[in-house]
Amino acid sequence: MRVSGVPTAYLPGLPQPRRALVMGVLNVTPDSFSDGGQWLEPDKAIAHGHELLAEGADLLDVGGESTRPGADRPSEEEELARVLPVVRALAGAGALVSVDTMRSRVAQETVEAGAVMVNDVSGGLADPRMLPFVAAAGVPYICMHWRAHAAQMQRHATYDDVVETVVSELSDRLAAAEAAGVAPELLAVDPGLGFAKTGEHNWALLAGFDRLASLGRPVLIAASRKTFLGNLLADPETGQRRRTVDRDDASAAVAVLAAAAGAWCVRSHAVRPTLDGVKVAAAWGAAPAGH
Ligand SMILES: Nc1nc2ncc(COP(=O)(O)O)nc2c(=O)[nH]1
């Protein structure tokens, strides 16, 4: 089996170990699907960020808006109030922080507070000022495949060929970013698992990793604790979906397989097992091929 374990491409200005990067998830929200409310208070969020760093996270992804299906949007002021103190404290402590936001003003203020990357789940579609801001700021930008806000996104989960369509629509977003002046080498892509996607779509996108990589940009895979894993692990007797906090082994397995395929970064709630796993993928990929 061909195992790479090393990213097919990197983003400049960020760590470039010969392994996939691990991005620790820090949702400062009352209602994120997997950890909603746990880290809403800034002090708790900052402490959890340090825990993730201690586990070895290369990056911390700080978000103030839940994107779970059906979630209502917080105001821009509320989102800012949630993330700004957390970004300022963690970046101030030397952490590499990405801000998980669709709003250009939140991106701007958190970059000014020390965030080094913008993680925009909308790929620039939710706020027309986002791409111009990213271009002017010159920071790395994660461009995720997205079709609509959480309240209505699952209505858009229809594709003839999900891999080809997602690759094509991501290609359009990369072109839009470059047209807005974003330097191409600062762009990473992400298939948006669970965003206007069914479980079947998610598995097809993972199996189609090489098509995502054919965009020529670093690929971020973010499957951690998502519903399609809960369904995969459902109790065979009752059909009861596996609880979110009990999905970390399967989440790490997806991350390792993505790293083996050449993912640039994997986004995880459980950093330590994920980091251990991507190191295994890198060691396997580095071994001389059997004769
Ligand atoms: N780039 C990127 N960012 C994201 N942010 C939040 C969530 C929702 O999951 P969470 O509630 O566990 O953060 N998923 C993604 C994702 O798939 N890709």
Short mmCIF file of C-alpha atoms and ligand atoms in Angstrom, two decimals:
data_model
loop_
_atom_site.label_atom_id
_atom_site.label_comp_id
_atom_site.label_asym_id
_atom_site.label_seq_id
_atom_site.Cartn_x
_atom_site.Cartn_y
_atom_site.Cartn_z
CA MET A 1 0.00 0.00 0.00
CA ARG A 2 1.39 3.42 -0.91
CA VAL A 3 1.75 5.50 2.24
CA SER A 4 3.08 9.04 2.01
CA GLY A 5 2.68 10.35 5.53
CA VAL A 6 4.19 13.61 4.34
CA PRO A 7 2.12 16.59 3.11
CA THR A 8 1.83 16.98 -0.66
CA ALA A 9 2.25 20.73 -0.08
CA TYR A 10 2.86 23.18 2.77
CA LEU A 11 1.83 26.73 3.68
CA PRO A 12 4.67 29.25 4.06
CA GLY A 13 5.35 30.73 7.47
CA LEU A 14 3.89 27.72 9.29
CA PRO A 15 5.76 24.67 10.65
CA GLN A 16 6.86 22.26 7.94
CA PRO A 17 7.64 19.00 9.76
CA ARG A 18 7.86 15.90 7.62
CA ARG A 19 4.42 14.86 8.85
CA ALA A 20 0.86 16.20 8.79
CA LEU A 21 0.27 19.15 11.12
CA VAL A 22 -2.25 18.74 13.93
CA MET A 23 -4.70 21.59 14.51
CA GLY A 24 -6.36 21.51 17.94
CA VAL A 25 -10.04 22.50 18.02
CA LEU A 26 -10.98 25.26 20.46
CA ASN A 27 -14.67 26.15 20.08
CA VAL A 28 -15.57 29.13 22.24
CA THR A 29 -19.29 28.59 21.68
CA PRO A 30 -22.33 27.58 23.71
CA ASP A 31 -23.58 25.12 21.12
CA SER A 32 -20.90 23.45 18.99
CA PHE A 33 -22.01 19.91 18.26
CA SER A 34 -19.15 18.13 19.97
CA ASP A 35 -18.06 20.32 22.84
CA GLY A 36 -20.59 23.13 23.00
CA GLY A 37 -20.42 25.21 26.13
CA GLN A 38 -17.38 23.60 27.70
CA TRP A 39 -15.01 26.40 26.72
CA LEU A 40 -17.36 29.38 26.46
CA GLU A 41 -15.70 31.26 29.32
CA PRO A 42 -12.41 32.84 28.17
CA ASP A 43 -10.38 31.51 31.11
CA LYS A 44 -11.58 27.97 30.48
CA ALA A 45 -10.94 28.30 26.75
CA ILE A 46 -7.42 29.66 27.33
CA ALA A 47 -6.66 26.86 29.78
CA HIS A 48 -7.93 24.26 27.29
CA GLY A 49 -5.79 25.86 24.58
CA HIS A 50 -2.73 25.34 26.77
CA GLU A 51 -3.78 21.73 27.35
CA LEU A 52 -3.95 21.16 23.59
CA LEU A 53 -0.54 22.79 23.16
CA ALA A 54 0.87 20.55 25.89
CA GLU A 55 -0.47 17.55 23.96
CA GLY A 56 1.57 18.76 20.98
CA ALA A 57 -0.87 20.74 18.82
CA ASP A 58 1.00 22.57 16.06
CA LEU A 59 -1.88 25.02 15.67
CA LEU A 60 -4.97 26.02 17.66
CA ASP A 61 -8.17 26.73 15.76
CA VAL A 62 -10.24 29.21 17.76
CA GLY A 63 -13.87 29.59 16.68
CA GLY A 64 -16.74 31.63 18.10
CA GLU A 65 -19.61 30.49 15.87
CA SER A 66 -21.07 27.00 15.96
CA THR A 67 -21.51 25.61 12.46
CA ARG A 68 -23.44 22.51 13.44
CA PRO A 69 -26.47 21.86 11.25
CA GLY A 70 -29.34 24.08 12.33
CA ALA A 71 -27.27 26.41 14.49
CA ASP A 72 -28.32 30.06 14.71
CA ARG A 73 -25.60 32.64 14.05
CA PRO A 74 -24.27 34.78 16.88
CA SER A 75 -23.94 38.50 16.18
CA GLU A 76 -20.59 39.76 14.97
CA GLU A 77 -20.10 41.52 18.30
CA GLU A 78 -20.86 38.32 20.22
CA GLU A 79 -18.50 36.28 18.04
CA LEU A 80 -15.74 38.82 18.54
CA ALA A 81 -16.31 38.97 22.31
CA ARG A 82 -15.93 35.19 22.46
CA VAL A 83 -12.74 34.76 20.43
CA LEU A 84 -10.73 37.97 20.84
CA PRO A 85 -9.56 37.48 24.46
CA VAL A 86 -8.75 33.84 23.76
CA VAL A 87 -6.76 34.56 20.60
CA ARG A 88 -4.92 37.43 22.29
CA ALA A 89 -3.93 35.30 25.29
CA LEU A 90 -2.89 32.18 23.37
CA ALA A 91 -1.06 34.04 20.60
CA GLY A 92 0.53 36.16 23.31
CA ALA A 93 1.80 32.96 24.91
CA GLY A 94 3.45 32.00 21.63
CA ALA A 95 0.83 29.65 20.18
CA LEU A 96 0.16 29.55 16.43
CA VAL A 97 -3.53 30.40 16.30
CA SER A 98 -5.94 30.21 13.38
CA VAL A 99 -9.26 31.98 13.65
CA ASP A 100 -12.25 29.94 12.53
CA THR A 101 -14.57 32.63 11.20
CA MET A 102 -16.62 33.58 8.13
CA ARG A 103 -16.55 37.30 9.04
CA SER A 104 -13.85 39.65 7.76
CA ARG A 105 -14.05 41.94 10.79
CA VAL A 106 -13.54 39.02 13.17
CA ALA A 107 -10.65 37.88 11.00
CA GLN A 108 -9.12 41.36 10.97
CA GLU A 109 -9.37 41.95 14.71
CA THR A 110 -8.07 38.51 15.63
CA VAL A 111 -5.17 38.77 13.16
CA GLU A 112 -4.35 42.11 14.75
CA ALA A 113 -4.49 40.31 18.12
CA GLY A 114 -1.99 37.71 16.90
CA ALA A 115 -3.80 35.04 14.86
CA VAL A 116 -1.53 33.80 12.05
CA MET A 117 -4.12 32.19 9.75
CA VAL A 118 -7.77 32.53 8.76
CA ASN A 119 -9.88 29.38 8.63
CA ASP A 120 -13.01 30.33 6.69
CA VAL A 121 -15.53 27.51 6.42
CA SER A 122 -17.42 29.52 3.79
CA GLY A 123 -14.48 29.79 1.39
CA GLY A 124 -15.10 33.52 1.16
CA LEU A 125 -18.78 33.20 0.22
CA ALA A 126 -20.31 34.41 3.50
CA ASP A 127 -18.60 37.82 3.57
CA PRO A 128 -17.50 39.59 0.34
CA ARG A 129 -14.93 41.54 2.32
CA MET A 130 -13.11 38.44 3.52
CA LEU A 131 -10.93 37.73 0.49
CA PRO A 132 -9.86 41.38 0.09
CA PHE A 133 -8.95 41.41 3.79
CA VAL A 134 -6.92 38.20 3.49
CA ALA A 135 -5.16 39.60 0.41
CA ALA A 136 -4.24 42.79 2.24
CA ALA A 137 -3.19 40.97 5.42
CA GLY A 138 -1.11 38.42 3.50
CA VAL A 139 -1.94 35.61 5.93
CA PRO A 140 -2.49 31.92 5.11
CA TYR A 141 -6.13 31.13 4.36
CA ILE A 142 -8.01 27.85 4.60
CA CYS A 143 -10.61 27.73 1.85
CA MET A 144 -13.29 25.18 2.74
CA HIS A 145 -16.03 23.83 0.46
CA TRP A 146 -19.37 25.31 1.59
CA ARG A 147 -22.79 25.93 0.13
CA ALA A 148 -24.93 27.65 2.79
CA HIS A 149 -25.15 28.62 6.44
CA ALA A 150 -25.80 25.94 9.05
CA ALA A 151 -29.54 26.61 9.25
CA GLN A 152 -30.11 25.47 5.68
CA MET A 153 -26.93 23.77 4.51
CA GLN A 154 -28.15 20.19 4.48
CA ARG A 155 -30.78 21.10 1.88
CA HIS A 156 -27.82 21.63 -0.46
CA ALA A 157 -26.39 18.14 0.05
CA THR A 158 -27.11 16.96 -3.50
CA TYR A 159 -24.38 16.07 -6.02
CA ASP A 160 -24.12 13.98 -9.17
CA ASP A 161 -20.43 13.30 -8.45
CA VAL A 162 -19.56 14.82 -5.06
CA VAL A 163 -15.79 14.55 -5.51
CA GLU A 164 -15.72 16.18 -8.94
CA THR A 165 -18.22 18.84 -7.89
CA VAL A 166 -16.41 19.71 -4.67
CA VAL A 167 -13.06 19.87 -6.50
CA SER A 168 -14.61 22.08 -9.17
CA GLU A 169 -16.31 24.42 -6.69
CA LEU A 170 -13.14 24.63 -4.60
CA SER A 171 -11.22 25.46 -7.77
CA ASP A 172 -13.66 28.32 -8.35
CA ARG A 173 -13.05 29.60 -4.81
CA LEU A 174 -9.29 29.43 -5.25
CA ALA A 175 -9.67 31.46 -8.45
CA ALA A 176 -11.83 33.99 -6.60
CA ALA A 177 -9.22 34.28 -3.86
CA GLU A 178 -6.43 34.83 -6.37
CA ALA A 179 -8.58 37.34 -8.27
CA ALA A 180 -8.98 39.22 -4.97
CA GLY A 181 -5.22 39.39 -4.67
CA VAL A 182 -4.55 36.50 -2.28
CA ALA A 183 -1.16 34.98 -3.06
CA PRO A 184 -1.80 31.41 -4.29
CA GLU A 185 0.87 29.93 -2.03
CA LEU A 186 -1.11 31.10 1.02
CA LEU A 187 -4.17 29.03 0.12
CA ALA A 188 -5.09 25.63 1.58
CA VAL A 189 -8.23 23.65 0.72
CA ASP A 190 -10.68 21.60 2.78
CA PRO A 191 -13.59 19.47 1.46
CA GLY A 192 -15.91 20.60 4.25
CA LEU A 193 -16.92 17.21 5.68
CA GLY A 194 -20.47 17.46 6.97
CA PHE A 195 -21.13 20.85 5.36
CA ALA A 196 -23.90 20.24 2.82
CA LYS A 197 -22.66 16.65 2.74
CA THR A 198 -24.21 13.34 3.80
CA GLY A 199 -22.12 10.59 5.36
CA GLU A 200 -21.82 8.94 1.97
CA HIS A 201 -20.52 12.19 0.51
CA ASN A 202 -17.95 12.45 3.32
CA TRP A 203 -16.61 8.94 2.70
CA ALA A 204 -16.46 9.58 -1.05
CA LEU A 205 -14.45 12.76 -0.46
CA LEU A 206 -12.03 10.97 1.83
CA ALA A 207 -11.62 8.14 -0.67
CA GLY A 208 -11.13 10.81 -3.36
CA PHE A 209 -8.29 12.51 -1.45
CA ASP A 210 -5.99 12.40 -4.47
CA ARG A 211 -8.53 14.44 -6.47
CA LEU A 212 -8.54 17.08 -3.70
CA ALA A 213 -4.73 17.08 -3.72
CA SER A 214 -4.81 17.54 -7.51
CA LEU A 215 -5.83 21.15 -6.82
CA GLY A 216 -2.16 21.59 -5.99
CA ARG A 217 -2.81 23.13 -2.59
CA PRO A 218 -2.25 21.85 0.97
CA VAL A 219 -5.28 19.82 2.08
CA LEU A 220 -6.87 20.10 5.53
CA ILE A 221 -9.05 17.19 6.66
CA ALA A 222 -11.44 17.85 9.59
CA ALA A 223 -13.49 14.76 10.46
CA SER A 224 -13.07 14.90 14.22
CA ARG A 225 -16.13 13.66 16.14
CA LYS A 226 -18.46 14.34 13.22
CA THR A 227 -21.86 12.70 12.85
CA PHE A 228 -20.87 10.37 10.00
CA LEU A 229 -18.46 8.72 12.43
CA GLY A 230 -21.18 8.50 15.06
CA ASN A 231 -23.35 6.71 12.51
CA LEU A 232 -20.53 4.35 11.48
CA LEU A 233 -20.06 3.39 15.13
CA ALA A 234 -23.76 3.13 16.00
CA ASP A 235 -24.78 0.34 18.37
CA PRO A 236 -25.63 -2.66 16.16
CA GLU A 237 -28.46 -3.66 18.49
CA THR A 238 -30.16 -0.35 19.13
CA GLY A 239 -28.91 1.71 16.20
CA GLN A 240 -28.03 4.36 18.78
CA ARG A 241 -25.44 6.76 17.33
CA ARG A 242 -22.08 6.73 19.19
CA ARG A 243 -21.73 9.75 21.50
CA THR A 244 -19.51 12.58 20.23
CA VAL A 245 -16.93 12.22 23.00
CA ASP A 246 -16.60 8.51 22.18
CA ARG A 247 -15.60 9.10 18.55
CA ASP A 248 -11.96 10.07 19.10
CA ASP A 249 -10.49 6.70 18.08
CA ALA A 250 -12.35 6.74 14.78
CA SER A 251 -11.47 10.44 14.36
CA ALA A 252 -7.79 9.64 14.83
CA ALA A 253 -8.09 6.77 12.34
CA VAL A 254 -9.44 9.14 9.69
CA ALA A 255 -6.66 11.61 10.48
CA VAL A 256 -3.98 8.95 10.13
CA LEU A 257 -5.35 7.70 6.82
CA ALA A 258 -5.53 11.31 5.58
CA ALA A 259 -1.94 11.89 6.70
CA ALA A 260 -0.90 8.67 4.98
CA ALA A 261 -2.48 10.01 1.78
CA GLY A 262 -0.56 13.31 2.07
CA ALA A 263 -2.85 15.68 4.00
CA TRP A 264 -1.13 18.91 5.07
CA CYS A 265 -3.09 19.23 8.32
CA VAL A 266 -5.72 17.38 10.34
CA ARG A 267 -8.14 19.17 12.69
CA SER A 268 -8.81 17.32 15.94
CA HIS A 269 -10.44 17.66 19.37
CA ALA A 270 -8.12 14.94 20.76
CA VAL A 271 -4.65 16.13 19.85
CA ARG A 272 -2.40 13.52 21.48
CA PRO A 273 -3.77 10.38 19.77
CA THR A 274 -3.97 12.24 16.47
CA LEU A 275 -0.39 13.47 16.70
CA ASP A 276 0.85 10.01 17.62
CA GLY A 277 -1.02 8.62 14.64
CA VAL A 278 0.30 11.07 12.05
CA LYS A 279 3.83 10.37 13.32
CA VAL A 280 3.21 6.67 12.63
CA ALA A 281 2.05 7.53 9.11
CA ALA A 282 5.19 9.60 8.52
CA ALA A 283 7.49 6.86 9.82
CA TRP A 284 5.78 4.25 7.64
CA GLY A 285 5.99 6.51 4.59
CA ALA A 286 9.67 7.24 5.23
CA ALA A 287 10.65 3.56 5.42
CA PRO A 288 12.50 2.28 2.35
CA ALA A 289 10.07 0.48 0.06
CA GLY A 290 10.15 -3.27 0.48
CA HIS A 291 12.25 -5.07 -2.15
N1 LIG B 1 -11.58 24.13 8.03
C1 LIG B 1 -12.60 23.60 8.75
N2 LIG B 1 -13.08 24.23 9.84
C2 LIG B 1 -14.11 23.69 10.55
N3 LIG B 1 -14.60 24.35 11.63
C3 LIG B 1 -15.64 23.80 12.33
C4 LIG B 1 -16.18 22.58 11.95
C5 LIG B 1 -17.30 22.00 12.73
O1 LIG B 1 -16.79 21.09 13.63
P1 LIG B 1 -16.54 21.47 15.17
O2 LIG B 1 -17.87 21.89 15.70
O3 LIG B 1 -16.01 20.22 15.73
O4 LIG B 1 -15.58 22.58 15.22
N4 LIG B 1 -15.69 21.89 10.90
C6 LIG B 1 -14.66 22.45 10.17
C7 LIG B 1 -14.13 21.79 9.01
O5 LIG B 1 -14.59 20.71 8.59
N5 LIG B 1 -13.10 22.40 8.35
#
